[in-house]
Amino acid sequence: MNEATRNEIVRRWQAGASMRSIARTLRLSRNTVRRALDGIAAARAGKTPMPAGKRPSRLDPYEATIVELLGRYPDLTAARVFQELRAHGFNGGYTIVRQRVGQLRPQPASAPVVRFETAPGAQAQVDYATYDIDFTEEGRRRVHLFSYLLGYSRRQYLRFVEAQDFETTLRQHVRAFEHLGGVAATCLYDNFKVVVTGYDGDVPIYNTRFLAFATHYGFRPVATRSRPAGWPRSPTSASTARPAKVRWNATPRNCPI
C-alpha cells in the first residue's frame, strides 16, 4: 500500500466513515483498511506494529540450496540458479527464483571511507553558501554564509554576509583567525573567484592580491576542484545548501558583514 492510499484511509476514518465504507470506496478489503489504521495508531503510540505473516512459497524448501549456490558462486545468474533448482525438483516459475536470488545474493561490503586527518593547525577549508532569508522589516533578501573549518579539530567559524566579494572574503578570514586563535598552514578553496582567476590546464592561477594577503598572514592557499576523500562536507557546501526559511528580527543592513 502506498502512502497516498494510507493517507486517504486515515482522512476518511477521521471524517467518520466506517471501515466498510472506506473499503468499498477505495476498493480494498476491510482487513487491509483495519491493518492500515492499526499500524498508524501503533506508530502514533510509539509502538512497532506486528509484521504481517509471510505467505509460504513453493520456493521455501529450496532456499538453503540457493544460499549454498550463491555462497560458492556469488556471481551466479538467476537463470543458472533456476536450472539448478529444476534439477533438484523445483517446478515453479523463473520470476520467483529471480526475486529470491536478488534477496539472498551476498552484497559486497562497501569500502570504508577513511576520515581525512590532518595535524593540528595544518589545514582548513573555506566555503560559501547562499540563502534566501525572510527579514522581518525588509522582506526576502539573499545573504551568504562564510565558513572557515579546521581539518583537525573540526572547529568552525560561520558568519552571514551580504556579498562574496574580495574585501568581504578577506575580512571574514581575519575574523576567523581571531575567533579561532590562529591561522592554519594551508587552506583549501573550491574554485573561489576571489582566490583563483583561472586555470592553465589543471594548474590554478592564483589572484596575486589574494596571494599577498595569504603571505601576510603566513598560510598557503590550495585551490581544489574536488573535496579530498574523507573530508567532512561543510554545512555551507553549495551541493547541500538549501534555501533557508528563517525570520530575523533584524534588517539586512544589521546583518553582520
C-alpha positions as a LaTeX table, in Angstrom:
\begin{tabular}{lrrr}
\hline
Residue & $x$ (\AA) & $y$ (\AA) & $z$ (\AA) \\
\hline
Met1 & 0.00 & 0.00 & 0.00 \\
Asn2 & 1.39 & 3.40 & $-0.92$ \\
Glu3 & 1.38 & 6.46 & 1.30 \\
Ala4 & $-1.34$ & 8.23 & $-0.69$ \\
Thr5 & $-3.79$ & 5.36 & $-0.05$ \\
Arg6 & $-2.85$ & 5.25 & 3.63 \\
Asn7 & $-3.45$ & 8.98 & 3.88 \\
Glu8 & $-6.87$ & 8.65 & 2.23 \\
Ile9 & $-7.86$ & 5.86 & 4.66 \\
Val10 & $-6.94$ & 8.00 & 7.68 \\
Arg11 & $-8.64$ & 11.09 & 6.29 \\
Arg12 & $-11.90$ & 9.24 & 5.66 \\
Trp13 & $-11.72$ & 7.45 & 9.05 \\
Gln14 & $-11.23$ & 10.75 & 10.90 \\
Ala15 & $-14.17$ & 12.20 & 8.95 \\
Gly16 & $-16.40$ & 9.49 & 10.45 \\
Ala17 & $-16.56$ & 6.93 & 7.64 \\
Ser18 & $-16.82$ & 3.26 & 8.65 \\
Met19 & $-14.22$ & 0.67 & 7.71 \\
Arg20 & $-16.76$ & $-0.98$ & 5.42 \\
Ser21 & $-17.48$ & 2.30 & 3.66 \\
Ile22 & $-13.77$ & 3.10 & 3.26 \\
Ala23 & $-13.05$ & $-0.39$ & 1.93 \\
Arg24 & $-15.90$ & $-0.18$ & $-0.56$ \\
Thr25 & $-14.98$ & 3.31 & $-1.78$ \\
Leu26 & $-11.25$ & 2.60 & $-2.15$ \\
Arg27 & $-11.84$ & $-0.97$ & $-3.39$ \\
Leu28 & $-9.87$ & $-2.53$ & $-0.56$ \\
Ser29 & $-10.65$ & $-5.35$ & 1.82 \\
Arg30 & $-11.78$ & $-4.44$ & 5.33 \\
Asn31 & $-8.78$ & $-6.30$ & 6.72 \\
Thr32 & $-6.48$ & $-4.07$ & 4.66 \\
Val33 & $-8.17$ & $-0.95$ & 5.99 \\
Arg34 & $-8.01$ & $-2.30$ & 9.56 \\
Arg35 & $-4.30$ & $-3.13$ & 9.28 \\
Ala36 & $-3.55$ & 0.34 & 7.94 \\
Leu37 & $-5.41$ & 2.05 & 10.79 \\
Asp38 & $-3.87$ & $-0.26$ & 13.41 \\
Gly39 & $-0.40$ & 0.40 & 12.04 \\
Ile40 & $-0.86$ & 4.18 & 12.13 \\
Ala41 & $-2.30$ & 4.04 & 15.66 \\
Ala42 & 0.67 & 1.94 & 16.81 \\
Ala43 & 3.12 & 4.37 & 15.21 \\
Arg44 & 1.47 & 7.32 & 16.95 \\
Ala45 & 1.67 & 5.46 & 20.26 \\
Gly46 & 5.36 & 4.75 & 19.70 \\
Lys47 & 4.83 & 1.03 & 19.24 \\
Thr48 & 6.04 & $-1.21$ & 16.45 \\
Pro49 & 3.11 & $-2.86$ & 14.63 \\
Met50 & 3.18 & $-6.63$ & 14.31 \\
Pro51 & 4.50 & $-7.60$ & 10.87 \\
Ala52 & 2.16 & $-9.44$ & 8.59 \\
Gly53 & 2.81 & $-13.16$ & 8.39 \\
Lys54 & 4.96 & $-14.25$ & 5.48 \\
Arg55 & 2.99 & $-16.19$ & 2.88 \\
Pro56 & 4.53 & $-19.63$ & 2.34 \\
Ser57 & 6.12 & $-20.18$ & $-1.06$ \\
Arg58 & 6.87 & $-23.35$ & $-3.00$ \\
Leu59 & 10.42 & $-21.99$ & $-3.22$ \\
Asp60 & 10.94 & $-22.02$ & 0.58 \\
Pro61 & 12.22 & $-25.64$ & 0.74 \\
Tyr62 & 14.93 & $-24.72$ & $-1.81$ \\
Glu63 & 16.17 & $-21.56$ & $-0.07$ \\
Ala64 & 19.10 & $-23.39$ & 1.58 \\
Thr65 & 20.15 & $-24.65$ & $-1.87$ \\
Ile66 & 20.09 & $-21.10$ & $-3.26$ \\
Val67 & 22.16 & $-19.82$ & $-0.33$ \\
Glu68 & 24.71 & $-22.61$ & $-0.84$ \\
Leu69 & 24.97 & $-21.91$ & $-4.58$ \\
Leu70 & 25.42 & $-18.18$ & $-4.09$ \\
Gly71 & 27.94 & $-18.77$ & $-1.32$ \\
Arg72 & 30.09 & $-20.85$ & $-3.68$ \\
Tyr73 & 29.45 & $-18.74$ & $-6.77$ \\
Pro74 & 28.49 & $-15.15$ & $-5.77$ \\
Asp75 & 28.11 & $-14.04$ & $-9.41$ \\
Leu76 & 25.89 & $-16.96$ & $-10.45$ \\
Thr77 & 22.99 & $-15.70$ & $-12.56$ \\
Ala78 & 19.36 & $-16.21$ & $-11.56$ \\
Ala79 & 18.83 & $-18.21$ & $-14.77$ \\
Arg80 & 21.58 & $-20.65$ & $-13.78$ \\
Val81 & 20.14 & $-20.95$ & $-10.25$ \\
Phe82 & 16.76 & $-21.68$ & $-11.79$ \\
Gln83 & 18.26 & $-24.50$ & $-13.85$ \\
Glu84 & 19.91 & $-25.98$ & $-10.76$ \\
Leu85 & 16.65 & $-25.87$ & $-8.80$ \\
Arg86 & 14.76 & $-27.55$ & $-11.63$ \\
Ala87 & 17.31 & $-30.35$ & $-11.45$ \\
His88 & 16.50 & $-30.64$ & $-7.73$ \\
Gly89 & 12.77 & $-30.98$ & $-8.40$ \\
Phe90 & 11.53 & $-27.37$ & $-8.23$ \\
Asn91 & 8.52 & $-26.93$ & $-10.53$ \\
Gly92 & 7.79 & $-23.22$ & $-10.01$ \\
Gly93 & 8.40 & $-20.26$ & $-12.30$ \\
Tyr94 & 11.53 & $-18.29$ & $-13.07$ \\
Thr95 & 10.30 & $-14.91$ & $-11.78$ \\
Ile96 & 10.02 & $-16.02$ & $-8.16$ \\
Val97 & 13.51 & $-17.53$ & $-8.35$ \\
Arg98 & 14.96 & $-14.30$ & $-9.75$ \\
Gln99 & 13.36 & $-12.28$ & $-6.95$ \\
Arg100 & 14.60 & $-14.66$ & $-4.26$ \\
Val101 & 18.12 & $-14.67$ & $-5.71$ \\
Gly102 & 18.13 & $-10.87$ & $-5.53$ \\
Gln103 & 17.15 & $-11.06$ & $-1.84$ \\
Leu104 & 19.70 & $-13.74$ & $-0.92$ \\
Arg105 & 22.70 & $-12.79$ & $-3.03$ \\
Pro106 & 25.59 & $-11.66$ & $-0.76$ \\
Gln107 & 26.21 & $-7.95$ & $-1.10$ \\
Pro108 & 29.84 & $-6.84$ & $-1.35$ \\
Ala109 & 30.93 & $-4.83$ & 1.66 \\
Ser110 & 31.41 & $-1.18$ & 0.77 \\
Ala111 & 34.89 & 0.10 & 1.30 \\
Pro112 & 35.08 & 2.23 & 4.45 \\
Val113 & 35.73 & 5.92 & 3.92 \\
Val114 & 38.85 & 6.89 & 5.78 \\
Arg115 & 38.33 & 10.12 & 7.66 \\
Phe116 & 40.53 & 12.87 & 6.25 \\
Glu117 & 43.00 & 13.62 & 9.03 \\
Thr118 & 45.48 & 16.45 & 9.32 \\
Ala119 & 47.88 & 17.54 & 12.02 \\
Pro120 & 46.74 & 20.33 & 14.38 \\
Gly121 & 46.87 & 23.68 & 12.61 \\
Ala122 & 47.86 & 22.08 & 9.29 \\
Gln123 & 44.78 & 22.66 & 7.16 \\
Ala124 & 41.46 & 24.47 & 6.92 \\
Gln125 & 38.68 & 24.74 & 4.35 \\
Val126 & 36.83 & 27.88 & 3.32 \\
Asp127 & 33.41 & 27.78 & 1.70 \\
Tyr128 & 30.35 & 29.91 & 0.99 \\
Ala129 & 26.66 & 29.04 & 0.81 \\
Thr130 & 23.80 & 31.23 & $-0.43$ \\
Tyr131 & 20.46 & 31.56 & 1.35 \\
Asp132 & 17.27 & 33.48 & 0.65 \\
Ile133 & 16.06 & 34.71 & 4.05 \\
Asp134 & 12.83 & 36.48 & 5.02 \\
Phe135 & 13.79 & 39.52 & 7.10 \\
Thr136 & 11.15 & 40.98 & 9.40 \\
Glu137 & 11.21 & 44.53 & 8.09 \\
Glu138 & 12.51 & 44.36 & 4.53 \\
Gly139 & 11.24 & 41.01 & 3.28 \\
Arg140 & 13.27 & 38.44 & 1.42 \\
Arg141 & 16.94 & 39.12 & 0.82 \\
Arg142 & 19.80 & 36.98 & $-0.40$ \\
Val143 & 22.69 & 36.52 & 2.04 \\
His144 & 25.79 & 34.33 & 2.06 \\
Leu145 & 27.22 & 32.16 & 4.81 \\
Phe146 & 31.00 & 32.23 & 5.11 \\
Ser147 & 32.64 & 29.17 & 6.68 \\
Tyr148 & 36.20 & 28.55 & 7.87 \\
Leu149 & 36.54 & 24.93 & 9.02 \\
Leu150 & 39.62 & 23.46 & 10.72 \\
Gly151 & 40.59 & 20.00 & 9.46 \\
Tyr152 & 41.97 & 18.60 & 12.74 \\
Ser153 & 39.52 & 19.76 & 15.41 \\
Arg154 & 36.52 & 20.46 & 13.12 \\
Arg155 & 36.13 & 23.79 & 14.89 \\
Gln156 & 34.38 & 26.25 & 12.64 \\
Tyr157 & 33.80 & 29.96 & 12.18 \\
Leu158 & 30.50 & 30.92 & 10.49 \\
Arg159 & 29.24 & 34.35 & 9.55 \\
Phe160 & 26.39 & 35.68 & 7.39 \\
Val161 & 27.50 & 38.36 & 4.92 \\
Glu162 & 25.87 & 40.35 & 2.14 \\
Ala163 & 28.44 & 39.64 & $-0.59$ \\
Gln164 & 31.20 & 37.26 & $-1.62$ \\
Asp165 & 33.50 & 39.98 & $-2.91$ \\
Phe166 & 37.23 & 40.33 & $-2.31$ \\
Glu167 & 37.07 & 42.72 & 0.65 \\
Thr168 & 34.36 & 40.71 & 2.45 \\
Thr169 & 36.22 & 37.44 & 1.97 \\
Leu170 & 39.46 & 38.85 & 3.36 \\
Arg171 & 37.68 & 40.49 & 6.28 \\
Gln172 & 36.00 & 37.19 & 7.21 \\
His173 & 39.33 & 35.37 & 7.03 \\
Val174 & 40.76 & 37.81 & 9.55 \\
Arg175 & 37.76 & 37.42 & 11.85 \\
Ala176 & 38.05 & 33.63 & 11.59 \\
Phe177 & 41.73 & 33.83 & 12.56 \\
Glu178 & 40.84 & 35.99 & 15.56 \\
His179 & 37.94 & 33.76 & 16.59 \\
Leu180 & 39.91 & 30.51 & 16.34 \\
Gly181 & 43.10 & 31.94 & 17.76 \\
Gly182 & 45.42 & 31.24 & 14.84 \\
Val183 & 45.92 & 30.52 & 11.15 \\
Ala184 & 46.05 & 27.06 & 9.54 \\
Ala185 & 49.19 & 26.46 & 7.48 \\
Thr186 & 47.20 & 25.68 & 4.33 \\
Cys187 & 43.63 & 26.45 & 3.33 \\
Leu188 & 41.51 & 24.67 & 0.71 \\
Tyr189 & 39.26 & 26.58 & $-1.68$ \\
Asp190 & 36.75 & 25.20 & $-4.17$ \\
Asn191 & 37.16 & 27.38 & $-7.27$ \\
Phe192 & 36.81 & 30.68 & $-5.41$ \\
Lys193 & 36.87 & 33.57 & $-7.91$ \\
Val194 & 38.47 & 35.68 & $-5.21$ \\
Val195 & 41.29 & 33.15 & $-4.91$ \\
Val196 & 41.69 & 31.76 & $-8.45$ \\
Thr197 & 41.49 & 33.79 & $-11.64$ \\
Gly198 & 41.66 & 30.76 & $-13.94$ \\
Tyr199 & 43.43 & 27.50 & $-14.79$ \\
Asp200 & 46.34 & 26.64 & $-17.04$ \\
Gly201 & 45.28 & 23.06 & $-17.75$ \\
Asp202 & 44.87 & 21.66 & $-14.26$ \\
Val203 & 47.15 & 24.21 & $-12.63$ \\
Pro204 & 45.30 & 27.04 & $-10.83$ \\
Ile205 & 46.32 & 30.64 & $-11.49$ \\
Tyr206 & 46.04 & 32.47 & $-8.18$ \\
Asn207 & 44.85 & 36.02 & $-7.69$ \\
Thr208 & 48.03 & 37.95 & $-6.87$ \\
Arg209 & 46.19 & 40.20 & $-4.40$ \\
Phe210 & 44.93 & 37.18 & $-2.51$ \\
Leu211 & 48.39 & 35.60 & $-2.56$ \\
Ala212 & 49.73 & 38.80 & $-0.99$ \\
Phe213 & 47.09 & 38.52 & 1.73 \\
Ala214 & 48.00 & 34.86 & 2.35 \\
Thr215 & 51.69 & 35.76 & 2.51 \\
His216 & 50.98 & 38.48 & 5.06 \\
Tyr217 & 49.18 & 36.00 & 7.35 \\
Gly218 & 51.57 & 33.15 & 6.63 \\
Phe219 & 49.36 & 30.47 & 5.04 \\
Arg220 & 49.31 & 28.72 & 1.66 \\
Pro221 & 46.07 & 28.73 & $-0.39$ \\
Val222 & 45.28 & 25.48 & $-2.24$ \\
Ala223 & 42.60 & 25.56 & $-4.95$ \\
Thr224 & 40.87 & 22.22 & $-5.46$ \\
Arg225 & 38.25 & 21.17 & $-7.97$ \\
Ser226 & 37.09 & 18.33 & $-5.73$ \\
Arg227 & 37.00 & 17.69 & $-1.99$ \\
Pro228 & 39.57 & 15.19 & $-0.71$ \\
Ala229 & 38.13 & 11.75 & 0.15 \\
Gly230 & 37.02 & 11.65 & 3.75 \\
Trp231 & 36.96 & 15.43 & 4.20 \\
Pro232 & 33.82 & 16.46 & 6.13 \\
Arg233 & 31.11 & 18.00 & 3.99 \\
Ser234 & 30.77 & 21.55 & 5.15 \\
Pro235 & 27.26 & 22.72 & 6.02 \\
Thr236 & 27.92 & 25.64 & 3.68 \\
Ser237 & 28.67 & 23.39 & 0.70 \\
Ala238 & 26.76 & 24.56 & $-2.34$ \\
Ser239 & 25.69 & 20.98 & $-3.09$ \\
Thr240 & 23.96 & 20.66 & 0.27 \\
Ala241 & 22.77 & 24.20 & 0.88 \\
Arg242 & 19.03 & 24.76 & 0.70 \\
Pro243 & 17.04 & 27.99 & 0.83 \\
Ala244 & 16.56 & 28.88 & 4.47 \\
Lys245 & 13.14 & 29.91 & 5.70 \\
Val246 & 14.15 & 31.97 & 8.72 \\
Arg247 & 12.63 & 35.13 & 10.12 \\
Trp248 & 15.22 & 37.52 & 11.50 \\
Asn249 & 14.44 & 40.28 & 13.97 \\
Ala250 & 16.90 & 42.45 & 12.12 \\
Thr251 & 17.18 & 44.35 & 8.87 \\
Pro252 & 19.69 & 43.32 & 6.20 \\
Arg253 & 21.91 & 46.31 & 6.98 \\
Asn254 & 22.30 & 44.95 & 10.53 \\
Cys255 & 23.32 & 41.52 & 9.27 \\
Pro256 & 26.97 & 41.09 & 10.34 \\
Ile257 & 29.41 & 41.57 & 7.49 \\
\hline
\end{tabular}
